[in-house]
Amino acid sequence: KLFCALPTILFFFFVAVTLKAFNVKKLEEKIKNELNETKQELEKVKMENSELIEEIEALEDEMNCGYSDDSSSESSSSSEESED
């Protein structure tokens, strides 16, 4: 009786292993797609961050130039006040 059932058991075992492998393959593809999407989002965020850093540096440069102009005008105005 066992020998008669052996081909059926092996067939179902083969089918189960094949389906499991197919599901693993699909899951692997899904994970790869999500990883690629995450990488693209990361690159987008890096680009935005670099743009923001450039804007901040430009603003800092403007502020530094403004402060140096203000300090020179303040020193000249304070020297004018001391002359009066």
XYZ file of N, CA and C in Angstrom:
252
model
N 0.833 -1.206 0.000
C 0.000 0.000 0.000
C 0.869 1.258 0.000
N 1.959 1.228 0.727
C 2.848 2.389 0.790
C 3.459 2.668 -0.570
N 3.823 1.603 -1.291
C 4.413 1.792 -2.617
C 3.405 2.376 -3.597
N 2.150 2.075 -3.423
C 1.120 2.650 -4.297
C 0.924 4.135 -4.004
N 1.019 4.521 -2.753
C 0.816 5.907 -2.363
C 2.072 6.753 -2.563
N 3.233 6.130 -2.704
C 4.502 6.854 -2.817
C 4.528 7.824 -4.005
N 4.114 7.436 -5.204
C 4.116 8.402 -6.313
C 3.214 9.603 -6.043
N 2.066 9.375 -5.444
C 1.152 10.477 -5.126
C 1.770 11.409 -4.089
N 2.379 10.812 -3.074
C 3.033 11.611 -2.034
C 4.168 12.435 -2.637
N 4.972 11.820 -3.478
C 6.075 12.536 -4.113
C 5.566 13.649 -5.030
N 4.476 13.367 -5.743
C 3.902 14.380 -6.622
C 3.469 15.612 -5.823
N 2.719 15.390 -4.731
C 2.260 16.515 -3.925
C 3.424 17.228 -3.240
N 4.438 16.478 -2.861
C 5.624 17.086 -2.271
C 6.317 17.984 -3.302
N 6.438 17.480 -4.520
C 7.049 18.255 -5.600
C 6.241 19.522 -5.883
N 4.924 19.386 -5.938
C 4.055 20.539 -6.181
C 4.211 21.566 -5.055
N 4.251 21.115 -3.815
C 4.397 22.023 -2.678
C 5.731 22.757 -2.727
N 6.801 22.028 -3.027
C 8.121 22.658 -3.107
C 8.177 23.664 -4.252
N 7.569 23.321 -5.385
C 7.551 24.223 -6.535
C 6.767 25.496 -6.211
N 5.611 25.358 -5.588
C 4.817 26.527 -5.225
C 5.561 27.400 -4.217
N 6.217 26.765 -3.265
C 6.986 27.512 -2.268
C 8.108 28.295 -2.947
N 8.808 27.649 -3.876
C 9.888 28.321 -4.604
C 9.334 29.482 -5.434
N 8.177 29.273 -6.044
C 7.555 30.335 -6.835
C 7.193 31.525 -5.950
N 6.625 31.252 -4.764
C 6.270 32.317 -3.829
C 7.511 33.056 -3.337
N 8.577 32.310 -3.096
C 9.823 32.946 -2.659
C 10.358 33.854 -3.757
N 10.282 33.403 -4.997
C 10.744 34.207 -6.136
C 9.930 35.495 -6.262
N 8.597 35.376 -6.126
C 7.746 36.560 -6.190
C 8.067 37.526 -5.052
N 8.276 36.971 -3.863
C 8.612 37.802 -2.716
C 9.952 38.495 -2.918
N 10.897 37.777 -3.496
C 12.213 38.355 -3.772
C 12.097 39.519 -4.753
N 11.297 39.359 -5.804
C 11.092 40.431 -6.772
C 10.423 41.639 -6.120
N 9.450 41.373 -5.259
C 8.755 42.456 -4.572
C 9.727 43.235 -3.685
N 10.579 42.521 -2.980
C 11.562 43.175 -2.108
C 12.547 43.998 -2.939
N 12.978 43.459 -4.086
C 13.898 44.198 -4.956
C 13.246 45.482 -5.458
N 11.971 45.400 -5.844
C 11.262 46.590 -6.317
C 11.161 47.637 -5.210
N 10.814 47.202 -4.011
C 10.708 48.136 -2.890
C 12.067 48.745 -2.568
N 13.120 47.950 -2.666
C 14.466 48.451 -2.416
C 14.846 49.508 -3.452
N 14.527 49.258 -4.712
C 14.810 50.245 -5.759
C 14.036 51.535 -5.528
N 12.770 51.410 -5.126
C 11.968 52.601 -4.832
C 12.565 53.374 -3.663
N 13.015 52.650 -2.652
C 13.621 53.292 -1.486
C 14.910 54.001 -1.879
N 15.704 53.362 -2.744
C 16.945 53.995 -3.215
C 16.638 55.277 -3.984
N 15.600 55.241 -4.824
C 15.230 56.429 -5.585
C 14.776 57.550 -4.655
N 13.996 57.206 -3.641
C 13.552 58.211 -2.676
C 14.736 58.780 -1.912
N 15.694 57.932 -1.569
C 16.887 58.382 -0.862
C 17.689 59.350 -1.727
N 17.853 59.033 -2.992
C 18.570 59.927 -3.902
C 17.843 61.268 -4.014
N 16.509 61.218 -4.069
C 15.714 62.449 -4.152
C 15.933 63.302 -2.904
N 15.927 62.664 -1.741
C 16.134 63.386 -0.487
C 17.547 63.962 -0.429
N 18.533 63.196 -0.907
C 19.913 63.704 -0.936
C 20.012 64.947 -1.806
N 19.351 64.911 -2.966
C 19.369 66.071 -3.863
C 18.724 67.278 -3.186
N 17.575 67.056 -2.537
C 16.898 68.150 -1.846
C 17.771 68.701 -0.730
N 18.440 67.814 0.002
C 19.314 68.255 1.088
C 20.474 69.077 0.552
N 21.075 68.632 -0.544
C 22.197 69.383 -1.100
C 21.731 70.750 -1.589
N 20.529 70.816 -2.171
C 19.995 72.105 -2.600
C 19.762 73.014 -1.398
N 19.217 72.449 -0.320
C 18.985 73.248 0.884
C 20.304 73.724 1.490
N 21.311 72.858 1.486
C 22.615 73.248 2.021
C 23.196 74.396 1.200
N 23.067 74.324 -0.122
C 23.554 75.411 -0.977
C 22.810 76.706 -0.672
N 21.489 76.616 -0.480
C 20.710 77.811 -0.159
C 21.151 78.392 1.184
N 21.378 77.520 2.167
C 21.805 77.979 3.494
C 23.166 78.653 3.399
N 24.085 78.047 2.646
C 25.407 78.650 2.493
C 25.311 79.998 1.799
N 24.439 80.107 0.799
C 24.264 81.382 0.109
C 23.708 82.435 1.071
N 22.732 82.025 1.885
C 22.175 82.961 2.862
C 23.210 83.365 3.895
N 24.034 82.407 4.334
C 25.092 82.733 5.289
C 26.081 83.727 4.682
N 26.422 83.523 3.415
C 27.323 84.454 2.732
C 26.704 85.846 2.669
N 25.403 85.906 2.324
C 24.715 87.201 2.275
C 24.710 87.860 3.647
N 24.438 87.062 4.687
C 24.398 87.617 6.039
C 25.781 88.096 6.460
N 26.823 87.335 6.140
C 28.175 87.736 6.491
C 28.569 89.011 5.769
N 28.201 89.122 4.513
C 28.484 90.347 3.773
C 27.704 91.501 4.386
N 26.471 91.245 4.727
C 25.646 92.290 5.338
C 26.204 92.736 6.679
N 26.667 91.787 7.488
C 27.229 92.148 8.787
C 28.519 92.927 8.636
N 29.352 92.569 7.689
C 30.599 93.292 7.508
C 30.299 94.710 7.032
N 29.286 94.895 6.180
C 28.901 96.230 5.747
C 28.322 97.014 6.913
N 27.462 96.359 7.712
C 26.856 97.026 8.857
C 27.909 97.425 9.875
N 28.850 96.547 10.134
C 29.851 96.844 11.156
C 30.746 97.985 10.703
N 31.078 98.062 9.418
C 31.907 99.167 8.933
C 31.126 100.471 8.989
N 29.842 100.437 8.666
C 29.041 101.656 8.721
C 28.788 102.049 10.165
N 28.653 101.061 11.051
C 28.479 101.374 12.466
C 29.739 102.003 13.035
N 30.878 101.469 12.664
C 32.117 102.018 13.195
C 32.329 103.428 12.666
N 31.955 103.681 11.405
C 32.112 105.037 10.865
C 31.111 105.973 11.520
N 29.906 105.510 11.789
C 28.925 106.376 12.425
C 29.298 106.622 13.879
N 29.858 105.638 14.543
C 30.265 105.846 15.929
C 31.462 106.782 15.989
N 32.341 106.754 15.015
C 33.472 107.687 15.006
C 32.968 109.095 14.710
N 31.925 109.204 13.863
C 31.339 110.512 13.595
C 30.703 111.078 14.849
N 30.027 110.230 15.634
C 29.394 110.682 16.858
C 30.440 111.150 17.859
N 31.575 110.448 17.916
C 32.601 110.834 18.875
C 33.250 112.156 18.475
N 33.277 112.462 17.157
C 33.836 113.733 16.718
C 32.933 114.890 17.114
N 31.619 114.653 17.170
C 30.687 115.728 17.539
C 30.822 115.949 19.002
